[in-house]
Amino acid sequence: MDSYGGQSYRPSASRLTVVAHLFGIIALILMLVWLLHYREGIELDSDNSFRVFNVHPFLMFFGFIFCAGEAMMAWKTVAADRNVRKFVHMFLNLVAICLGIVGIHAAFKFHKKENIKNMYSLHSWIGMGTFCLFGLQWLFGFFLYMFPKATQTTRARALPWHINGGRALLYMAIIAAETGLMEKVTFLEMQHPREARLINFLGLAILLFGLTTDLSIALARYV
Amino acid sequence: MDSYGGQSYRPSASRLTVVAHLFGIIALILMLVWLLHYREGIELDSDNSFRVFNVHPFLMFFGFIFCAGEAMMAWKTVAADRNVRKFVHMFLNLVAICLGIVGIHAAFKFHKKENIKNMYSLHSWIGMGTFCLFGLQWLFGFFLYMFPKATQTTRARALPWHINGGRALLYMAIIAAETGLMEKVTFLEMQHPREARLINFLGLAILLFGLTTDLSIALARYV
């Protein structure tokens, strides 16, 4: 049993949680169909710079957003021991950071190969801002709640910031993803309407993953 | 004094609330500089179809997102009488819906003038979805909390959904705004780098308005 805001509850999954996992898997499938069927495939160490680039959307969703969302649900919707949940939450977020770094590296590597300027788009500003804040949030979380652990009072005072900051970061990551897809799809709309349609559905699935994850966390006590 | 989640608090503005209002005003200024200085101006009933289109970004931010954000803060961060806050919250959200309808109409009018297909982009899907859900949320809120008003138990059970649904809708509206800006800016980046830079900062200001509004609501009891 945890206590927060003066109430105690037992973490458990709701139908909303199930739907969130499903949307995550649907988004992953659509992403793979897009990159493997319509695009050139996924390979970080390739001579084809588009195969290098494709690592970026794949890892930024499956590595970063999906893992971070699952980390949130692991803490709040799994009926396991408190310490197990805390460790899985920390570890999945660490995995999200590591895979996110590789994903960002892929974008820079593509830019270098193709001689494109770095960090000029709104997508890159939002994405990089989100990723840096996410790293800070992980560090704060680790030092406050894992090791060396702050006092009970400090932990309790920092908790609303950790929770609401985490939810805001999930939405920021979704915004980064949607702007990234929008950047790609705007060029494609005219020549490749079928692919553009697929990307639209991918964007929708990613948005719904974020929404249902957030609501399944926020309403965990009520549903 | 309100009570929610077993605790009572007195609504009051924090420094975060001040920052949220500021980012809203900054975004409004950047939007006007963009549309009046770099673009053709704003006019719904014009022969120049671009002047018609410009009504869309202006009203979707200043009419819809800004008013809806202010409505959230009016309820949660103003130390006024409960009924006054409730009325202002309802009324500002109604204004947001009305101006949003005009803003969406402007986009359709532009499409008709220029013979462009409606509702094909990811931006339009997310935007229209958000707007319809926002309308539903307003109706539910009105019938549950204003007139004819549900029972105490029903109101209390619906409250977490109303609150968290509203926060999710704010983020969805921000996502719609960023994808819309991204659609515009992707075409501009090459020929008009100064204008593209301005739009990037506009996008950042809108994001920061959403973030600080959300956090100032969510952390109202703690800051």
CSV table of C-alpha atoms in Angstrom, one decimal:
chain,number,residue,atom,x,y,z
A,1,MET,CA,0.0,0.0,0.0
A,2,ASP,CA,1.2,3.4,-0.9
A,3,SER,CA,0.1,6.7,0.5
A,4,TYR,CA,-0.1,10.0,-1.4
A,5,GLY,CA,-2.3,13.0,-0.8
A,6,GLY,CA,-3.5,11.6,2.5
A,7,GLN,CA,-5.1,8.5,0.8
A,8,SER,CA,-3.8,5.0,0.5
A,9,TYR,CA,-4.4,2.7,-2.4
A,10,ARG,CA,-3.2,-0.6,-3.9
A,11,PRO,CA,-1.7,-0.2,-7.4
A,12,SER,CA,-3.7,-2.2,-9.9
A,13,ALA,CA,-4.2,-2.2,-13.6
A,14,SER,CA,-7.5,-0.9,-15.0
A,15,ARG,CA,-9.2,-1.4,-18.4
A,16,LEU,CA,-7.5,1.9,-19.3
A,17,THR,CA,-4.1,0.4,-18.6
A,18,VAL,CA,-4.8,-2.5,-20.9
A,19,VAL,CA,-5.9,-0.1,-23.7
A,20,ALA,CA,-2.7,1.9,-23.1
A,21,HIS,CA,-0.5,-1.2,-23.6
A,22,LEU,CA,-2.5,-2.1,-26.7
A,23,PHE,CA,-2.0,1.4,-28.3
A,24,GLY,CA,1.7,1.1,-27.6
A,25,ILE,CA,1.9,-2.2,-29.4
A,26,ILE,CA,-0.3,-0.9,-32.3
A,27,ALA,CA,2.0,2.1,-32.7
A,28,LEU,CA,5.0,-0.2,-32.7
A,29,ILE,CA,3.5,-2.3,-35.4
A,30,LEU,CA,2.6,0.7,-37.6
A,31,MET,CA,6.1,2.1,-37.1
A,32,LEU,CA,7.7,-1.2,-38.3
A,33,VAL,CA,5.3,-1.4,-41.3
A,34,TRP,CA,6.2,2.2,-42.2
A,35,LEU,CA,10.0,1.8,-41.8
A,36,LEU,CA,10.4,-1.7,-43.1
A,37,HIS,CA,7.8,-1.8,-45.9
A,38,TYR,CA,7.4,1.8,-47.1
A,39,ARG,CA,10.9,3.0,-46.2
A,40,GLU,CA,14.4,1.6,-46.5
A,41,GLY,CA,14.7,-0.3,-43.3
A,42,ILE,CA,16.5,0.3,-40.0
A,43,GLU,CA,20.3,0.1,-39.6
A,44,LEU,CA,22.6,2.3,-37.6
A,45,ASP,CA,25.8,1.3,-39.4
A,46,SER,CA,24.8,1.5,-43.0
A,47,ASP,CA,26.1,3.3,-46.2
A,48,ASN,CA,22.5,4.2,-47.1
A,49,SER,CA,21.9,7.3,-45.0
A,50,PHE,CA,18.1,6.8,-45.0
A,51,ARG,CA,18.5,3.5,-43.2
A,52,VAL,CA,20.6,5.3,-40.6
A,53,PHE,CA,17.9,8.0,-40.2
A,54,ASN,CA,15.2,5.4,-39.7
A,55,VAL,CA,16.8,4.4,-36.5
A,56,HIS,CA,15.7,7.8,-35.2
A,57,PRO,CA,11.9,7.5,-35.3
A,58,PHE,CA,12.1,3.8,-34.3
A,59,LEU,CA,14.2,4.3,-31.2
A,60,MET,CA,12.6,7.6,-30.2
A,61,PHE,CA,9.2,5.9,-30.0
A,62,PHE,CA,10.0,2.3,-29.1
A,63,GLY,CA,13.1,3.1,-27.0
A,64,PHE,CA,12.2,6.5,-25.4
A,65,ILE,CA,8.4,7.1,-25.4
A,66,PHE,CA,7.3,3.5,-25.1
A,67,CYS,CA,9.8,2.5,-22.3
A,68,ALA,CA,9.1,5.7,-20.4
A,69,GLY,CA,5.3,5.2,-20.6
A,70,GLU,CA,5.7,1.5,-19.5
A,71,ALA,CA,8.0,2.7,-16.6
A,72,MET,CA,5.1,5.0,-15.4
A,73,MET,CA,2.6,2.2,-15.6
A,74,ALA,CA,5.0,-0.3,-14.0
A,75,TRP,CA,5.1,1.9,-10.9
A,76,LYS,CA,1.4,2.8,-10.7
A,77,THR,CA,-0.6,-0.1,-12.1
A,78,VAL,CA,1.2,-3.3,-11.2
A,79,ALA,CA,0.2,-5.1,-8.0
A,80,ALA,CA,3.8,-6.0,-7.0
A,81,ASP,CA,6.1,-5.3,-4.1
A,82,ARG,CA,6.9,-1.6,-3.6
A,83,ASN,CA,10.7,-2.0,-4.0
A,84,VAL,CA,10.3,-4.2,-7.1
A,85,ARG,CA,8.0,-1.6,-8.7
A,86,LYS,CA,10.4,1.2,-7.8
A,87,PHE,CA,13.4,-0.6,-9.3
A,88,VAL,CA,11.6,-1.5,-12.5
A,89,HIS,CA,10.4,2.1,-12.8
A,90,MET,CA,13.9,3.5,-12.5
A,91,PHE,CA,15.4,0.8,-14.8
A,92,LEU,CA,12.9,1.2,-17.6
A,93,ASN,CA,13.5,5.0,-17.5
A,94,LEU,CA,17.2,4.4,-17.7
A,95,VAL,CA,16.7,2.1,-20.7
A,96,ALA,CA,14.6,4.9,-22.3
A,97,ILE,CA,17.5,7.3,-21.8
A,98,CYS,CA,20.1,5.0,-23.3
A,99,LEU,CA,18.0,4.1,-26.3
A,100,GLY,CA,17.0,7.7,-26.7
A,101,ILE,CA,20.7,8.7,-26.9
A,102,VAL,CA,21.3,6.2,-29.7
A,103,GLY,CA,18.1,7.5,-31.4
A,104,ILE,CA,19.3,11.1,-31.3
A,105,HIS,CA,22.8,10.1,-32.4
A,106,ALA,CA,21.2,8.5,-35.5
A,107,ALA,CA,19.6,11.8,-36.5
A,108,PHE,CA,22.9,13.7,-36.1
A,109,LYS,CA,24.7,11.0,-38.1
A,110,PHE,CA,22.1,11.3,-40.9
A,111,HIS,CA,22.5,15.1,-40.9
A,112,LYS,CA,26.3,14.8,-41.1
A,113,LYS,CA,26.1,12.3,-44.0
A,114,GLU,CA,23.7,14.5,-45.9
A,115,ASN,CA,25.2,17.8,-44.9
A,116,ILE,CA,22.1,19.1,-43.2
A,117,LYS,CA,22.2,21.7,-40.5
A,118,ASN,CA,21.5,20.4,-36.9
A,119,MET,CA,18.9,21.8,-34.5
A,120,TYR,CA,17.2,24.3,-36.7
A,121,SER,CA,13.6,22.9,-36.6
A,122,LEU,CA,10.9,23.3,-34.0
A,123,HIS,CA,10.8,19.5,-33.7
A,124,SER,CA,14.5,19.4,-32.8
A,125,TRP,CA,14.1,22.2,-30.2
A,126,ILE,CA,11.2,20.5,-28.5
A,127,GLY,CA,12.7,17.1,-28.7
A,128,MET,CA,16.1,18.1,-27.3
A,129,GLY,CA,14.5,20.2,-24.6
A,130,THR,CA,12.3,17.3,-23.6
A,131,PHE,CA,15.2,14.8,-23.6
A,132,CYS,CA,17.4,17.0,-21.4
A,133,LEU,CA,14.7,17.6,-18.9
A,134,PHE,CA,13.9,13.9,-18.9
A,135,GLY,CA,17.5,13.2,-18.0
A,136,LEU,CA,17.4,15.8,-15.1
A,137,GLN,CA,14.1,14.2,-13.9
A,138,TRP,CA,15.8,10.8,-13.8
A,139,LEU,CA,18.8,12.1,-11.9
A,140,PHE,CA,16.6,13.9,-9.3
A,141,GLY,CA,14.4,10.8,-9.0
A,142,PHE,CA,17.4,8.6,-8.5
A,143,PHE,CA,19.1,10.7,-5.8
A,144,LEU,CA,15.8,11.5,-4.0
A,145,TYR,CA,14.2,8.1,-4.0
A,146,MET,CA,16.9,5.4,-4.6
A,147,PHE,CA,20.3,6.4,-3.5
A,148,PRO,CA,21.4,8.1,-1.3
A,149,LYS,CA,17.7,8.9,-0.7
A,150,ALA,CA,16.5,12.2,0.8
A,151,THR,CA,14.7,12.5,4.2
A,152,GLN,CA,11.0,11.5,4.4
A,153,THR,CA,9.9,15.1,4.4
A,154,THR,CA,12.0,16.1,1.3
A,155,ARG,CA,10.8,13.0,-0.5
A,156,ALA,CA,7.1,13.8,0.3
A,157,ARG,CA,7.6,17.5,-0.7
A,158,ALA,CA,9.3,16.6,-4.0
A,159,LEU,CA,6.7,13.9,-4.9
A,160,PRO,CA,4.0,16.1,-6.6
A,161,TRP,CA,6.8,17.7,-8.7
A,162,HIS,CA,8.2,14.2,-9.7
A,163,ILE,CA,4.7,12.9,-10.6
A,164,ASN,CA,3.4,16.0,-12.4
A,165,GLY,CA,6.8,16.7,-14.0
A,166,GLY,CA,6.8,13.1,-15.3
A,167,ARG,CA,3.4,13.4,-16.8
A,168,ALA,CA,4.3,16.7,-18.4
A,169,LEU,CA,7.4,15.1,-19.9
A,170,LEU,CA,5.4,12.3,-21.4
A,171,TYR,CA,3.2,14.8,-23.2
A,172,MET,CA,6.3,16.8,-24.3
A,173,ALA,CA,7.7,13.6,-25.7
A,174,ILE,CA,4.4,13.0,-27.6
A,175,ILE,CA,4.5,16.6,-28.9
A,176,ALA,CA,8.1,16.0,-30.1
A,177,ALA,CA,7.0,12.8,-31.8
A,178,GLU,CA,4.0,14.3,-33.6
A,179,THR,CA,6.1,17.3,-34.8
A,180,GLY,CA,8.7,14.9,-36.1
A,181,LEU,CA,6.1,12.9,-38.0
A,182,MET,CA,4.5,16.1,-39.3
A,183,GLU,CA,7.9,17.2,-40.6
A,184,LYS,CA,8.2,13.9,-42.6
A,185,VAL,CA,4.7,13.7,-43.7
A,186,THR,CA,4.4,17.2,-45.1
A,187,PHE,CA,6.9,16.3,-47.7
A,188,LEU,CA,5.2,13.0,-48.6
A,189,GLU,CA,1.6,14.1,-48.8
A,190,MET,CA,1.6,14.9,-52.5
A,191,GLN,CA,3.6,12.0,-53.9
A,192,HIS,CA,2.8,9.2,-51.5
A,193,PRO,CA,-0.8,9.5,-50.2
A,194,ARG,CA,-0.9,5.8,-48.9
A,195,GLU,CA,2.3,6.2,-46.9
A,196,ALA,CA,1.1,9.6,-45.6
A,197,ARG,CA,-2.1,8.0,-44.4
A,198,LEU,CA,-0.2,5.3,-42.6
A,199,ILE,CA,2.0,7.9,-40.9
A,200,ASN,CA,-1.2,9.7,-39.8
A,201,PHE,CA,-2.5,6.6,-38.1
A,202,LEU,CA,0.9,6.0,-36.5
A,203,GLY,CA,0.7,9.6,-35.1
A,204,LEU,CA,-2.7,8.9,-33.8
A,205,ALA,CA,-1.6,5.6,-32.2
A,206,ILE,CA,1.3,7.4,-30.5
A,207,LEU,CA,-1.0,10.2,-29.2
A,208,LEU,CA,-3.5,7.6,-27.9
A,209,PHE,CA,-0.7,5.7,-26.2
A,210,GLY,CA,0.3,8.9,-24.4
A,211,LEU,CA,-3.2,9.8,-23.5
A,212,THR,CA,-4.3,6.5,-22.1
A,213,THR,CA,-1.0,6.0,-20.3
A,214,ASP,CA,-1.4,9.4,-18.6
A,215,LEU,CA,-5.1,8.8,-17.7
A,216,SER,CA,-4.5,5.3,-16.5
A,217,ILE,CA,-1.8,6.7,-14.1
A,218,ALA,CA,-3.8,9.8,-13.1
A,219,LEU,CA,-7.0,7.9,-12.5
A,220,ALA,CA,-5.4,4.7,-11.1
A,221,ARG,CA,-7.2,5.3,-7.8
A,222,TYR,CA,-10.6,5.9,-9.3
A,223,VAL,CA,-11.0,3.2,-12.0
B,1,MET,CA,-12.4,26.4,0.6
B,2,ASP,CA,-12.7,23.5,-1.8
B,3,SER,CA,-12.0,19.9,-1.0
B,4,TYR,CA,-10.6,17.3,-3.3
B,5,GLY,CA,-8.9,14.0,-2.6
B,6,GLY,CA,-9.7,14.4,1.1
B,7,GLN,CA,-7.7,17.6,1.5
B,8,SER,CA,-9.0,21.2,1.5
B,9,TYR,CA,-7.1,24.2,0.1
B,10,ARG,CA,-7.7,27.8,-0.7
B,11,PRO,CA,-7.1,28.6,-4.4
B,12,SER,CA,-4.3,31.1,-4.9
B,13,ALA,CA,-1.9,32.1,-7.7
B,14,SER,CA,1.7,31.0,-7.5
B,15,ARG,CA,4.8,32.3,-9.3
B,16,LEU,CA,4.1,29.4,-11.8
B,17,THR,CA,0.7,31.0,-12.5
B,18,VAL,CA,2.3,34.3,-13.2
B,19,VAL,CA,4.8,32.7,-15.6
B,20,ALA,CA,1.9,30.9,-17.3
B,21,HIS,CA,0.1,34.2,-18.0
B,22,LEU,CA,3.3,35.7,-19.2
B,23,PHE,CA,4.0,32.9,-21.7
B,24,GLY,CA,0.4,33.2,-23.0
B,25,ILE,CA,1.0,36.9,-23.6
B,26,ILE,CA,4.4,36.3,-25.2
B,27,ALA,CA,2.9,33.7,-27.5
B,28,LEU,CA,0.1,36.2,-28.5
B,29,ILE,CA,2.6,38.9,-29.3
B,30,LEU,CA,4.8,36.5,-31.4
B,31,MET,CA,1.6,35.3,-33.2
B,32,LEU,CA,0.6,38.9,-34.1
B,33,VAL,CA,4.2,39.8,-35.2
B,34,TRP,CA,4.1,36.7,-37.4
B,35,LEU,CA,0.7,37.2,-39.0
B,36,LEU,CA,0.7,41.0,-39.3
B,37,HIS,CA,4.4,41.7,-40.1
B,38,TYR,CA,5.6,38.6,-42.0
B,39,ARG,CA,2.3,37.4,-43.4
B,40,GLU,CA,-0.7,39.1,-45.0
B,41,GLY,CA,-2.7,40.1,-42.0
B,42,ILE,CA,-5.9,38.7,-40.4
B,43,GLU,CA,-9.4,39.1,-42.0
B,44,LEU,CA,-12.2,36.6,-42.2
B,45,ASP,CA,-14.1,38.3,-45.0
B,46,SER,CA,-11.3,39.0,-47.5
B,47,ASP,CA,-10.7,38.3,-51.1
B,48,ASN,CA,-7.1,37.4,-50.3
B,49,SER,CA,-7.4,33.8,-49.2
B,50,PHE,CA,-4.2,34.0,-47.1
B,51,ARG,CA,-5.8,36.7,-45.0
B,52,VAL,CA,-8.7,34.4,-44.4
B,53,PHE,CA,-6.4,31.5,-43.5
B,54,ASN,CA,-4.5,33.6,-40.9
B,55,VAL,CA,-7.7,33.8,-38.8
B,56,HIS,CA,-7.2,30.1,-38.2
B,57,PRO,CA,-3.8,30.1,-36.3
B,58,PHE,CA,-4.8,33.4,-34.5
B,59,LEU,CA,-8.2,32.2,-33.2
B,60,MET,CA,-7.0,28.6,-32.5
B,61,PHE,CA,-4.4,30.0,-30.2
B,62,PHE,CA,-5.8,33.2,-28.8
B,63,GLY,CA,-9.5,32.1,-29.0
B,64,PHE,CA,-9.2,28.4,-28.1
B,65,ILE,CA,-6.0,27.5,-26.3
B,66,PHE,CA,-5.4,30.7,-24.5
B,67,CYS,CA,-9.0,31.1,-23.3
B,68,ALA,CA,-9.2,27.4,-22.2
B,69,GLY,CA,-5.9,27.7,-20.3
B,70,GLU,CA,-7.1,30.9,-18.6
B,71,ALA,CA,-10.4,29.1,-17.8
B,72,MET,CA,-8.5,26.4,-16.0
B,73,MET,CA,-6.4,28.9,-14.0
B,74,ALA,CA,-9.5,31.0,-13.2
B,75,TRP,CA,-11.0,28.1,-11.4
B,76,LYS,CA,-7.9,26.9,-9.6
B,77,THR,CA,-5.7,29.9,-8.9
B,78,VAL,CA,-8.0,32.8,-8.2
B,79,ALA,CA,-8.9,33.6,-4.6
B,80,ALA,CA,-12.5,34.5,-5.4
B,81,ASP,CA,-15.9,33.1,-4.4
B,82,ARG,CA,-16.5,29.5,-5.5
B,83,ASN,CA,-19.6,30.3,-7.6
B,84,VAL,CA,-17.9,33.3,-9.3
B,85,ARG,CA,-14.9,31.1,-10.2
B,86,LYS,CA,-17.2,28.3,-11.4
B,87,PHE,CA,-19.1,30.7,-13.7
B,88,VAL,CA,-15.9,32.3,-15.1
B,89,HIS,CA,-14.5,28.8,-15.7
B,90,MET,CA,-17.6,27.7,-17.6
B,91,PHE,CA,-17.9,31.0,-19.5
B,92,LEU,CA,-14.2,31.2,-20.7
B,93,ASN,CA,-14.5,27.7,-21.9
B,94,LEU,CA,-17.7,28.6,-23.8
B,95,VAL,CA,-15.8,31.6,-25.4
B,96,ALA,CA,-13.0,29.2,-26.3
B,97,ILE,CA,-15.5,26.9,-28.1
B,98,CYS,CA,-17.2,29.8,-30.0
B,99,LEU,CA,-13.9,31.4,-31.1
B,100,GLY,CA,-12.6,27.9,-31.9
B,101,ILE,CA,-15.6,27.3,-34.3
B,102,VAL,CA,-14.8,30.5,-36.1
B,103,GLY,CA,-11.1,29.5,-36.3
B,104,ILE,CA,-11.9,26.1,-37.8
B,105,HIS,CA,-14.4,27.7,-40.2
B,106,ALA,CA,-11.6,30.0,-41.5
B,107,ALA,CA,-9.4,26.9,-42.3
B,108,PHE,CA,-12.3,25.3,-44.3
B,109,LYS,CA,-13.1,28.6,-46.0
B,110,PHE,CA,-9.4,28.9,-47.1
B,111,HIS,CA,-9.4,25.3,-48.4
B,112,LYS,CA,-12.6,25.9,-50.4
B,113,LYS,CA,-11.2,29.1,-51.9
B,114,GLU,CA,-7.9,27.4,-52.8
B,115,ASN,CA,-9.5,24.0,-53.8
B,116,ILE,CA,-7.5,22.1,-51.1
B,117,LYS,CA,-8.8,18.8,-49.7
B,118,ASN,CA,-10.2,19.0,-46.1
B,119,MET,CA,-9.1,16.8,-43.2
B,120,TYR,CA,-6.3,14.9,-44.8
B,121,SER,CA,-3.4,15.9,-42.5
B,122,LEU,CA,-2.3,14.5,-39.1
B,123,HIS,CA,-2.8,18.1,-37.8
B,124,SER,CA,-6.4,18.2,-38.9
B,125,TRP,CA,-7.2,14.8,-37.4
B,126,ILE,CA,-5.7,15.7,-34.0
B,127,GLY,CA,-7.1,19.2,-34.0
B,128,MET,CA,-10.7,18.1,-34.9
B,129,GLY,CA,-10.6,15.2,-32.4
B,130,THR,CA,-9.4,17.5,-29.7
B,131,PHE,CA,-12.1,20.1,-30.5
B,132,CYS,CA,-14.9,17.6,-30.5
B,133,LEU,CA,-13.8,16.0,-27.2
B,134,PHE,CA,-13.5,19.5,-25.7
B,135,GLY,CA,-17.1,20.2,-26.7
B,136,LEU,CA,-18.2,17.0,-25.0
B,137,GLN,CA,-16.2,17.8,-21.9
B,138,TRP,CA,-17.9,21.2,-21.7
B,139,LEU,CA,-21.4,19.7,-22.0
B,140,PHE,CA,-20.6,17.1,-19.4
B,141,GLY,CA,-19.2,19.8,-17.1
B,142,PHE,CA,-22.2,22.0,-17.6
B,143,PHE,CA,-24.8,19.4,-16.9
B,144,LEU,CA,-22.9,17.8,-14.0
B,145,TYR,CA,-21.8,20.9,-12.2
B,146,MET,CA,-24.0,23.9,-13.3
B,147,PHE,CA,-27.4,22.9,-14.5
B,148,PRO,CA,-29.3,20.7,-13.7
B,149,LYS,CA,-26.4,19.5,-11.5
B,150,ALA,CA,-25.9,15.9,-10.6
B,151,THR,CA,-26.0,14.5,-7.1
B,152,GLN,CA,-23.1,15.1,-4.7
B,153,THR,CA,-21.9,11.5,-5.1
B,154,THR,CA,-22.0,11.6,-9.0
B,155,ARG,CA,-20.2,15.0,-9.0
B,156,ALA,CA,-17.5,13.7,-6.7
B,157,ARG,CA,-17.0,10.5,-8.8
B,158,ALA,CA,-16.9,12.5,-12.1
B,159,LEU,CA,-14.5,15.1,-10.7
B,160,PRO,CA,-11.1,13.3,-11.3
B,161,TRP,CA,-12.3,12.5,-14.9
B,162,HIS,CA,-13.2,16.2,-15.4
B,163,ILE,CA,-9.9,17.4,-14.0
B,164,ASN,CA,-7.6,14.9,-15.7
B,165,GLY,CA,-9.6,15.0,-18.9
B,166,GLY,CA,-9.3,18.7,-19.0
B,167,ARG,CA,-5.5,18.6,-18.5
B,168,ALA,CA,-5.2,15.9,-21.2
B,169,LEU,CA,-7.3,18.1,-23.6
B,170,LEU,CA,-5.0,21.1,-22.9
B,171,TYR,CA,-2.0,19.0,-24.0
B,172,MET,CA,-3.9,17.7,-27.0
B,173,ALA,CA,-4.7,21.2,-28.1
B,174,ILE,CA,-1.0,22.1,-27.7
B,175,ILE,CA,-0.1,19.1,-29.8
B,176,ALA,CA,-2.6,20.2,-32.5
B,177,ALA,CA,-1.0,23.7,-32.4
B,178,GLU,CA,2.6,22.5,-32.7
B,179,THR,CA,1.7,20.1,-35.6
B,180,GLY,CA,-0.1,23.0,-37.4
B,181,LEU,CA,3.0,25.3,-37.0
B,182,MET,CA,5.2,22.5,-38.1
B,183,GLU,CA,3.1,22.0,-41.3
B,184,LYS,CA,3.5,25.7,-42.1
B,185,VAL,CA,7.2,26.0,-41.1
B,186,THR,CA,8.4,23.0,-43.0
B,187,PHE,CA,7.5,24.8,-46.3
B,188,LEU,CA,9.2,28.0,-45.1
B,189,GLU,CA,12.4,26.8,-43.7
B,190,MET,CA,14.5,27.1,-46.9
B,191,GLN,CA,13.2,30.4,-48.4
B,192,HIS,CA,12.4,32.4,-45.2
B,193,PRO,CA,14.8,31.4,-42.4
B,194,ARG,CA,14.0,34.5,-40.3
B,195,GLU,CA,10.3,33.9,-40.4
B,196,ALA,CA,10.9,30.2,-39.7
B,197,ARG,CA,12.9,31.1,-36.6
B,198,LEU,CA,10.1,33.4,-35.4
B,199,ILE,CA,7.6,30.5,-35.8
B,200,ASN,CA,9.9,28.2,-33.8
B,201,PHE,CA,9.9,30.7,-30.9
B,202,LEU,CA,6.1,31.0,-31.2
B,203,GLY,CA,5.8,27.2,-31.0
B,204,LEU,CA,8.1,27.2,-27.9
B,205,ALA,CA,6.0,30.0,-26.2
B,206,ILE,CA,2.7,28.0,-26.9
B,207,LEU,CA,4.3,24.9,-25.4
B,208,LEU,CA,5.6,26.7,-22.4
B,209,PHE,CA,2.1,28.3,-21.9
B,210,GLY,CA,0.6,24.8,-21.8
B,211,LEU,CA,3.2,23.4,-19.6
B,212,THR,CA,3.2,26.1,-17.0
B,213,THR,CA,-0.6,26.3,-17.0
B,214,ASP,CA,-0.8,22.6,-16.4
B,215,LEU,CA,1.8,22.6,-13.7
B,216,SER,CA,0.3,25.7,-12.0
B,217,ILE,CA,-3.0,23.8,-11.8
B,218,ALA,CA,-1.6,20.5,-10.8
B,219,LEU,CA,0.7,21.9,-8.2
B,220,ALA,CA,-1.7,24.6,-7.0
B,221,ARG,CA,-1.8,23.1,-3.5
B,222,TYR,CA,1.9,22.6,-3.2
B,223,VAL,CA,3.5,25.9,-4.4
